[in-house]
């Protein structure tokens, strides 16, 4: 089976797994019950993991809150800001191509009297910075723009977006779920105030992630989403999932180069362009993209290729969250593709276990479909 769906999820790296295993059994302590050795051991492991995550994104360890993944972190960031800052204004700016976790949270807040602006993107999936500037008013409390798109890999100009947001005294939240591990992220240099990440997109376990909350310049406050034992300094109650947190920390610690992934992705695209230049379109091709992602519109239905190659190849039409729904990708339609074109588009997302031979086999399979 050739797996080219790494943006949906990744396998757990062997080193990550081995680091996690003792925390299920012999080191099973509760990190919040650290008056004895087992608890203290768990607490220490959590704090080491927190440092690994913080080092990866260049923040302080106290600025990291562990969550069950990016969906929770996104809900916490957006709802948490809205609850605390709505006396200042009820306006939030986001983008039509955001992940459903952002879009649906914003839609939920619309029912709670929030006003949301959903910015357009151009044909390469990029927002217009002037449009962003005009959209932010004195009522705007939050701007949410993702680092890199999960379907196309298109990377937004995060630094400029943060600058514009701050000029208008608003808070900037960035969904970096797909970017972490695939490109260097520096919340200081980029000026990000709130950011989420998820372990299962970077060779860590599922069900664990983190929310970065800036503590100074400016200090950002949030209402908690979960109330309970006051874990994570009161930001996020609930017994910490120590093995998963240890796994997330290790996954951050071992993030490596991905030049060879980019080479394989380019090889796939170049070979297809060489044969079918006029018949295919690479979505977002003029923008900076993640090195591992290629979203291509073919002259045939994506489901047909997926069905034909099902026993050999794992590929997707788009987001894992919407592949069960029978709707065309909201990301591609926002980029100007028709419903029909969106239905003919496939996302190839490569990872660190992808090989040259696999790419050659994929090319053969695609050629058979033409
Ligand atoms: N944001 C983006 C861009 C994603 O790709 C995903 C996962 O598909 C999420 C958020 C949700 O992440 P999680 O699975 O950790 O809840």
CSV table of C-alpha atoms and ligand atoms in Angstrom, one decimal:
chain,number,residue,atom,x,y,z
A,1,UNK,CA,0.0,0.0,0.0
A,2,UNK,CA,1.4,3.4,-1.0
A,3,UNK,CA,0.3,6.0,1.5
A,4,UNK,CA,0.1,9.5,0.1
A,5,UNK,CA,-2.3,11.0,2.6
A,6,UNK,CA,0.2,12.3,5.2
A,7,UNK,CA,-1.8,15.6,5.6
A,8,UNK,CA,-4.7,13.5,6.9
A,9,UNK,CA,-2.5,11.8,9.4
A,10,UNK,CA,1.0,10.2,9.8
A,11,UNK,CA,2.2,7.0,11.4
A,12,UNK,CA,3.7,7.3,14.8
A,13,UNK,CA,7.5,7.3,14.4
A,14,UNK,CA,9.2,4.3,16.1
A,15,UNK,CA,11.3,6.6,18.3
A,16,UNK,CA,8.2,8.5,19.4
A,17,UNK,CA,6.4,5.2,20.2
A,18,UNK,CA,9.4,3.8,22.2
A,19,UNK,CA,9.5,7.1,24.2
A,20,UNK,CA,5.8,6.9,25.0
A,21,UNK,CA,5.5,3.2,25.9
A,22,UNK,CA,6.8,3.3,29.5
A,23,UNK,CA,4.2,6.0,30.4
A,24,UNK,CA,1.4,3.5,29.7
A,25,UNK,CA,2.7,1.0,32.2
A,26,UNK,CA,5.6,1.3,34.6
A,27,UNK,CA,5.6,5.1,34.6
A,28,UNK,CA,1.8,5.5,34.8
A,29,UNK,CA,1.7,8.3,37.4
A,30,UNK,CA,-0.7,11.3,37.3
A,31,UNK,CA,1.2,14.4,36.6
A,32,UNK,CA,-1.1,16.4,38.9
A,33,UNK,CA,-0.4,14.1,41.8
A,34,UNK,CA,3.3,14.6,42.2
A,35,UNK,CA,3.8,14.2,46.0
A,36,UNK,CA,5.3,10.8,45.2
A,37,UNK,CA,7.8,9.4,42.7
A,38,UNK,CA,5.4,8.1,40.0
A,39,UNK,CA,3.5,11.4,39.9
A,40,UNK,CA,6.7,13.5,39.9
A,41,UNK,CA,8.1,11.3,37.1
A,42,UNK,CA,5.0,12.0,35.0
A,43,UNK,CA,5.1,15.7,35.8
A,44,UNK,CA,8.8,15.9,34.8
A,45,UNK,CA,8.0,14.1,31.5
A,46,UNK,CA,5.2,16.5,30.8
A,47,UNK,CA,7.5,19.5,31.4
A,48,UNK,CA,10.2,18.1,29.2
A,49,UNK,CA,7.7,17.6,26.4
A,50,UNK,CA,6.4,21.2,27.0
A,51,UNK,CA,10.0,22.4,26.5
A,52,UNK,CA,10.3,20.4,23.2
A,53,UNK,CA,7.1,21.9,21.9
A,54,UNK,CA,8.1,25.4,23.0
A,55,UNK,CA,11.6,25.1,21.4
A,56,UNK,CA,10.1,24.0,18.1
A,57,UNK,CA,8.0,27.2,17.8
A,58,UNK,CA,10.3,29.5,19.7
A,59,UNK,CA,8.2,30.4,22.6
A,60,UNK,CA,8.4,29.9,26.4
A,61,UNK,CA,7.3,26.6,27.9
A,62,UNK,CA,4.6,28.4,30.0
A,63,UNK,CA,3.0,29.6,26.8
A,64,UNK,CA,2.1,26.0,25.8
A,65,UNK,CA,-1.3,24.4,26.9
A,66,UNK,CA,-1.8,20.8,26.0
A,67,UNK,CA,-5.1,20.0,24.3
A,68,UNK,CA,-6.7,17.0,22.7
A,69,UNK,CA,-5.6,18.2,19.3
A,70,UNK,CA,-6.0,21.2,17.0
A,71,UNK,CA,-9.8,21.1,16.9
A,72,UNK,CA,-9.9,21.7,20.6
A,73,UNK,CA,-7.1,24.3,20.5
A,74,UNK,CA,-9.0,26.1,17.7
A,75,UNK,CA,-12.3,26.1,19.6
A,76,UNK,CA,-10.5,27.3,22.8
A,77,UNK,CA,-8.7,30.1,21.0
A,78,UNK,CA,-11.7,31.5,19.1
A,79,UNK,CA,-14.4,30.9,21.7
A,80,UNK,CA,-12.0,31.9,24.5
A,81,UNK,CA,-11.1,35.2,22.9
A,82,UNK,CA,-14.7,35.9,22.0
A,83,UNK,CA,-15.9,35.3,25.5
A,84,UNK,CA,-13.3,37.5,27.1
A,85,UNK,CA,-13.0,40.4,24.6
A,86,UNK,CA,-16.6,40.7,23.3
A,87,UNK,CA,-17.1,43.8,25.4
A,88,UNK,CA,-14.5,45.4,23.0
A,89,UNK,CA,-16.2,44.2,19.9
A,90,UNK,CA,-17.9,41.1,18.4
A,91,UNK,CA,-16.2,41.0,15.0
A,92,UNK,CA,-13.8,38.2,13.8
A,93,UNK,CA,-12.0,38.1,10.5
A,94,UNK,CA,-11.2,34.7,8.9
A,95,UNK,CA,-10.7,33.2,5.5
A,96,UNK,CA,-13.0,31.0,3.3
A,97,UNK,CA,-10.3,28.4,2.9
A,98,UNK,CA,-9.7,27.7,6.7
A,99,UNK,CA,-10.2,24.3,8.1
A,100,UNK,CA,-13.7,23.4,9.1
A,101,UNK,CA,-12.7,23.5,12.8
A,102,UNK,CA,-12.2,27.3,12.3
A,103,UNK,CA,-15.1,27.9,10.0
A,104,UNK,CA,-17.6,25.9,12.1
A,105,UNK,CA,-16.5,27.5,15.3
A,106,UNK,CA,-17.0,30.9,13.7
A,107,UNK,CA,-20.4,29.8,12.4
A,108,UNK,CA,-21.3,28.7,16.0
A,109,UNK,CA,-20.3,32.2,17.3
A,110,UNK,CA,-22.5,33.8,14.7
A,111,UNK,CA,-25.4,32.3,16.6
A,112,UNK,CA,-24.0,34.0,19.7
A,113,UNK,CA,-24.1,37.4,18.0
A,114,UNK,CA,-20.6,37.5,16.6
A,115,UNK,CA,-20.1,39.1,13.2
A,116,UNK,CA,-17.7,37.1,11.0
A,117,UNK,CA,-15.9,38.3,7.8
A,118,UNK,CA,-14.8,35.4,5.6
A,119,UNK,CA,-12.1,36.8,3.3
A,120,UNK,CA,-11.8,35.6,-0.3
A,121,UNK,CA,-8.7,34.1,-1.7
A,122,UNK,CA,-7.2,34.5,-5.2
A,123,UNK,CA,-6.8,31.6,-7.7
A,124,UNK,CA,-3.6,30.5,-5.8
A,125,UNK,CA,-5.4,30.4,-2.5
A,126,UNK,CA,-3.8,33.6,-1.1
A,127,UNK,CA,-5.6,36.4,0.7
A,128,UNK,CA,-5.3,40.0,-0.4
A,129,UNK,CA,-3.6,41.9,2.3
A,130,UNK,CA,-5.4,45.2,1.4
A,131,UNK,CA,-8.7,43.3,1.7
A,132,UNK,CA,-7.6,42.1,5.2
A,133,UNK,CA,-6.6,45.6,6.2
A,134,UNK,CA,-10.0,47.0,5.1
A,135,UNK,CA,-11.9,44.2,6.8
A,136,UNK,CA,-10.4,44.9,10.3
A,137,UNK,CA,-12.4,47.6,12.1
A,138,UNK,CA,-12.2,48.9,15.7
A,139,UNK,CA,-14.8,46.2,16.5
A,140,UNK,CA,-12.5,43.4,15.4
A,141,UNK,CA,-11.2,41.3,18.3
A,142,UNK,CA,-9.6,38.4,16.4
A,143,UNK,CA,-8.1,37.6,13.0
A,144,UNK,CA,-7.7,33.8,12.2
A,145,UNK,CA,-5.6,32.8,9.2
A,146,UNK,CA,-4.0,29.4,8.8
A,147,UNK,CA,-0.3,29.0,8.2
A,148,UNK,CA,-0.6,26.4,5.4
A,149,UNK,CA,-3.7,24.9,3.8
A,150,UNK,CA,-4.3,21.2,4.4
A,151,UNK,CA,-5.7,20.6,0.9
A,152,UNK,CA,-3.3,22.6,-1.3
A,153,UNK,CA,-0.3,23.3,1.0
A,154,UNK,CA,-0.6,27.0,0.1
A,155,UNK,CA,1.3,29.1,2.7
A,156,UNK,CA,0.0,32.6,3.6
A,157,UNK,CA,2.2,35.6,4.4
A,158,UNK,CA,1.8,35.1,8.1
A,159,UNK,CA,4.3,37.8,9.2
A,160,UNK,CA,2.5,40.5,7.2
A,161,UNK,CA,-0.9,39.3,8.3
A,162,UNK,CA,0.2,39.5,11.9
A,163,UNK,CA,1.6,43.0,11.4
A,164,UNK,CA,-1.6,44.3,9.8
A,165,UNK,CA,-3.7,42.7,12.6
A,166,UNK,CA,-1.5,44.3,15.3
A,167,UNK,CA,-1.6,47.7,13.7
A,168,UNK,CA,-5.4,47.5,14.3
A,169,UNK,CA,-5.0,46.4,17.9
A,170,UNK,CA,-6.5,43.0,17.2
A,171,UNK,CA,-5.3,39.5,18.3
A,172,UNK,CA,-3.9,37.1,15.7
A,173,UNK,CA,-4.7,33.4,15.8
A,174,UNK,CA,-2.9,31.0,13.4
A,175,UNK,CA,-3.8,27.4,12.7
A,176,UNK,CA,-0.4,25.9,12.1
A,177,UNK,CA,-1.5,22.3,12.2
A,178,UNK,CA,-0.1,21.5,8.7
A,179,UNK,CA,2.9,23.7,8.9
A,180,UNK,CA,4.6,22.4,12.0
A,181,UNK,CA,7.2,19.8,11.1
A,182,UNK,CA,7.1,20.8,7.4
A,183,UNK,CA,8.7,24.2,7.7
A,184,UNK,CA,10.3,26.3,10.5
A,185,UNK,CA,7.9,28.2,12.6
A,186,UNK,CA,8.9,31.0,14.9
A,187,UNK,CA,6.0,32.7,16.8
A,188,UNK,CA,8.2,35.5,17.9
A,189,UNK,CA,9.5,36.4,14.4
A,190,UNK,CA,6.1,35.9,12.9
A,191,UNK,CA,4.2,37.9,15.6
A,192,UNK,CA,1.7,35.2,16.3
A,193,UNK,CA,-0.5,35.6,19.4
A,194,UNK,CA,-2.3,32.2,19.5
A,195,UNK,CA,-1.4,29.1,17.5
A,196,UNK,CA,-2.4,25.5,17.4
A,197,UNK,CA,-0.6,22.3,16.5
A,198,UNK,CA,-1.4,18.6,16.5
A,199,UNK,CA,0.9,15.6,17.0
A,200,UNK,CA,-0.7,13.2,14.6
A,201,UNK,CA,0.3,15.4,11.6
A,202,UNK,CA,3.9,15.1,12.6
A,203,UNK,CA,4.6,11.4,13.4
A,204,UNK,CA,3.1,11.7,16.9
A,205,UNK,CA,0.0,10.1,18.3
A,206,UNK,CA,-3.6,11.1,17.6
A,207,UNK,CA,-5.7,12.9,20.2
A,208,UNK,CA,-2.9,15.3,21.5
A,209,UNK,CA,-2.0,18.8,20.5
A,210,UNK,CA,-1.2,22.2,21.9
A,211,UNK,CA,-2.3,25.8,22.0
A,212,UNK,CA,0.3,28.5,22.2
A,213,UNK,CA,-0.9,31.5,24.1
A,214,UNK,CA,1.3,34.6,24.1
A,215,UNK,CA,2.2,35.8,27.6
A,216,UNK,CA,3.9,39.1,26.7
A,217,UNK,CA,3.9,41.9,24.1
A,218,UNK,CA,0.9,41.6,24.2
A,219,UNK,CA,-0.3,39.3,26.9
A,220,UNK,CA,-3.3,37.4,25.6
A,221,UNK,CA,-6.0,36.1,27.9
A,222,UNK,CA,-8.6,33.4,27.2
A,223,UNK,CA,-11.7,32.0,28.9
A,224,UNK,CA,-11.1,28.3,29.5
A,225,UNK,CA,-13.1,25.8,27.5
A,226,UNK,CA,-13.0,23.1,30.1
A,227,UNK,CA,-13.4,23.6,33.8
A,228,UNK,CA,-12.4,21.1,36.4
A,229,UNK,CA,-9.3,20.5,38.4
A,230,UNK,CA,-7.4,23.6,37.3
A,231,UNK,CA,-4.8,21.7,35.3
A,232,UNK,CA,-2.6,23.6,32.9
A,233,UNK,CA,-2.6,26.6,35.3
A,234,UNK,CA,-6.4,26.7,35.0
A,235,UNK,CA,-6.5,27.1,31.2
A,236,UNK,CA,-7.5,23.5,30.5
A,237,UNK,CA,-8.8,21.2,33.1
A,238,UNK,CA,-8.6,17.4,32.8
A,239,UNK,CA,-6.0,14.8,33.7
A,240,UNK,CA,-3.1,15.1,31.4
A,241,UNK,CA,-2.6,12.4,28.8
A,242,UNK,CA,1.0,11.8,29.8
A,243,UNK,CA,2.0,9.1,27.2
A,244,UNK,CA,0.5,11.3,24.4
A,245,UNK,CA,2.1,14.5,25.7
A,246,UNK,CA,5.5,12.6,25.8
A,247,UNK,CA,4.9,11.5,22.2
A,248,UNK,CA,4.1,15.0,21.1
A,249,UNK,CA,7.3,16.3,22.8
A,250,UNK,CA,9.4,13.6,21.1
A,251,UNK,CA,7.8,14.2,17.7
A,252,UNK,CA,8.8,17.9,18.1
A,253,UNK,CA,12.3,17.0,19.2
A,254,UNK,CA,13.0,14.8,16.1
A,255,UNK,CA,11.6,17.0,13.4
A,256,UNK,CA,13.9,16.7,10.5
A,257,UNK,CA,14.8,18.1,7.1
A,258,UNK,CA,12.3,17.4,4.3
A,259,UNK,CA,14.3,18.4,1.2
A,260,UNK,CA,14.0,14.9,-0.2
A,261,UNK,CA,10.2,15.0,0.2
A,262,UNK,CA,10.1,18.2,-1.9
A,263,UNK,CA,12.2,16.5,-4.5
A,264,UNK,CA,9.8,13.6,-4.7
A,265,UNK,CA,6.8,15.9,-4.8
A,266,UNK,CA,8.4,18.0,-7.6
A,267,UNK,CA,9.2,14.8,-9.5
A,268,UNK,CA,5.6,13.7,-9.4
A,269,UNK,CA,4.4,17.1,-10.6
A,270,UNK,CA,7.1,17.5,-13.3
A,271,UNK,CA,6.4,14.0,-14.7
A,272,UNK,CA,2.7,14.7,-14.9
A,273,UNK,CA,3.2,18.1,-16.4
A,274,UNK,CA,5.6,16.7,-19.0
A,275,UNK,CA,2.9,14.3,-20.2
A,276,UNK,CA,-0.3,16.1,-19.6
A,277,UNK,CA,0.5,19.8,-19.4
A,278,UNK,CA,-2.8,21.0,-21.0
A,279,UNK,CA,-4.9,18.4,-19.2
A,280,UNK,CA,-4.0,19.0,-15.6
A,281,UNK,CA,-3.8,21.9,-13.2
A,282,UNK,CA,-1.7,22.2,-10.1
A,283,UNK,CA,-3.8,24.1,-7.6
A,284,UNK,CA,-1.9,26.9,-5.8
A,285,UNK,CA,1.1,26.5,-8.1
A,286,UNK,CA,2.2,30.2,-8.1
A,287,UNK,CA,2.1,30.4,-4.3
A,288,UNK,CA,4.7,29.2,-1.8
A,289,UNK,CA,3.5,25.7,-0.8
A,290,UNK,CA,4.3,23.0,1.7
A,291,UNK,CA,7.1,20.8,0.3
A,292,UNK,CA,5.0,17.7,0.7
A,293,UNK,CA,1.7,18.7,-0.8
A,294,UNK,CA,0.3,18.6,-4.4
A,295,UNK,CA,-3.3,19.2,-5.3
A,296,UNK,CA,-4.0,18.4,-8.9
A,297,UNK,CA,-7.1,18.8,-11.1
A,298,UNK,CA,-7.4,15.9,-13.6
A,299,UNK,CA,-9.6,15.5,-16.6
A,300,UNK,CA,-11.4,12.6,-14.8
A,301,UNK,CA,-13.3,12.3,-11.6
A,302,UNK,CA,-11.1,11.9,-8.5
A,303,UNK,CA,-13.4,9.2,-7.1
A,304,UNK,CA,-12.8,7.1,-10.2
A,305,UNK,CA,-9.0,7.1,-9.7
A,306,UNK,CA,-9.4,6.6,-6.0
A,307,UNK,CA,-11.7,3.6,-6.6
A,308,UNK,CA,-9.5,2.1,-9.3
A,309,UNK,CA,-6.3,2.3,-7.2
A,310,UNK,CA,-7.9,1.6,-3.8
A,311,UNK,CA,-6.0,-1.6,-3.1
A,312,UNK,CA,-2.6,0.0,-3.9
A,313,UNK,CA,-2.8,3.7,-3.2
A,314,UNK,CA,-4.1,5.9,-0.3
A,315,UNK,CA,-4.9,9.3,-1.7
A,316,UNK,CA,-7.7,11.8,-0.9
A,317,UNK,CA,-9.9,14.3,-2.6
A,318,UNK,CA,-9.2,16.8,0.2
A,319,UNK,CA,-9.7,17.3,3.9
A,320,UNK,CA,-10.0,14.1,6.0
A,321,UNK,CA,-12.8,15.9,7.8
A,322,UNK,CA,-15.0,16.4,4.7
A,323,UNK,CA,-14.1,13.3,2.7
A,324,UNK,CA,-17.2,11.6,4.1
A,325,UNK,CA,-19.4,14.4,3.0
A,326,UNK,CA,-20.6,14.6,-0.6
A,327,UNK,CA,-19.7,18.2,-1.1
A,328,UNK,CA,-17.0,19.7,-3.2
A,329,UNK,CA,-14.0,21.1,-1.4
A,330,UNK,CA,-14.8,24.6,0.0
A,331,UNK,CA,-11.1,25.4,-0.4
A,332,UNK,CA,-11.0,24.7,-4.1
A,333,UNK,CA,-14.3,26.4,-4.9
A,334,UNK,CA,-13.0,29.5,-2.9
A,335,UNK,CA,-10.0,29.4,-5.3
A,336,UNK,CA,-12.4,29.7,-8.2
A,337,UNK,CA,-12.7,26.1,-9.3
A,338,UNK,CA,-16.2,24.9,-10.4
A,339,UNK,CA,-17.9,22.1,-8.6
A,340,UNK,CA,-16.9,19.8,-11.5
A,341,UNK,CA,-13.3,20.8,-11.3
A,342,UNK,CA,-13.2,20.4,-7.6
A,343,UNK,CA,-14.6,16.9,-8.0
A,344,UNK,CA,-11.7,16.1,-10.4
A,345,UNK,CA,-9.1,17.2,-7.9
A,346,UNK,CA,-6.8,15.0,-5.8
A,347,UNK,CA,-4.5,15.8,-2.9
A,348,UNK,CA,-1.2,14.0,-2.8
A,349,UNK,CA,0.5,14.5,0.5
A,350,UNK,CA,3.9,12.9,0.9
A,351,UNK,CA,5.8,12.1,4.0
A,352,UNK,CA,9.1,10.9,5.4
A,353,UNK,CA,8.5,7.3,4.5
A,354,UNK,CA,7.6,8.1,0.8
A,355,UNK,CA,10.1,6.5,-1.6
A,356,UNK,CA,11.2,7.2,-5.2
A,357,UNK,CA,9.8,3.8,-6.2
A,358,UNK,CA,6.4,4.6,-4.8
A,359,UNK,CA,6.3,7.8,-6.8
A,360,UNK,CA,7.1,5.9,-10.0
A,361,UNK,CA,4.3,3.4,-9.2
A,362,UNK,CA,1.9,6.3,-8.6
A,363,UNK,CA,2.8,7.8,-11.9
A,364,UNK,CA,2.2,4.5,-13.7
A,365,UNK,CA,-1.2,4.2,-12.0
A,366,UNK,CA,-2.2,7.8,-13.0
A,367,UNK,CA,-1.1,7.3,-16.6
A,368,UNK,CA,-3.4,4.2,-16.8
A,369,UNK,CA,-6.3,6.4,-15.7
A,370,UNK,CA,-5.8,8.8,-18.6
B,1,LIG,N1,-6.5,22.4,11.1
B,1,LIG,C1,-6.0,21.8,10.0
B,1,LIG,C2,-5.3,22.7,9.0
B,1,LIG,C3,-6.0,20.5,9.8
B,1,LIG,O1,-5.4,19.9,8.7
B,1,LIG,C4,-6.6,19.6,10.8
B,1,LIG,C5,-6.7,18.2,10.6
B,1,LIG,O2,-7.1,17.7,9.6
B,1,LIG,C6,-7.1,20.3,12.0
B,1,LIG,C7,-7.1,21.6,12.1
B,1,LIG,C8,-7.8,19.4,13.1
B,1,LIG,O3,-6.7,18.8,13.8
B,1,LIG,P1,-7.0,17.6,14.8
B,1,LIG,O4,-7.2,16.4,14.1
B,1,LIG,O5,-5.8,17.6,15.7
B,1,LIG,O6,-8.2,18.0,15.6
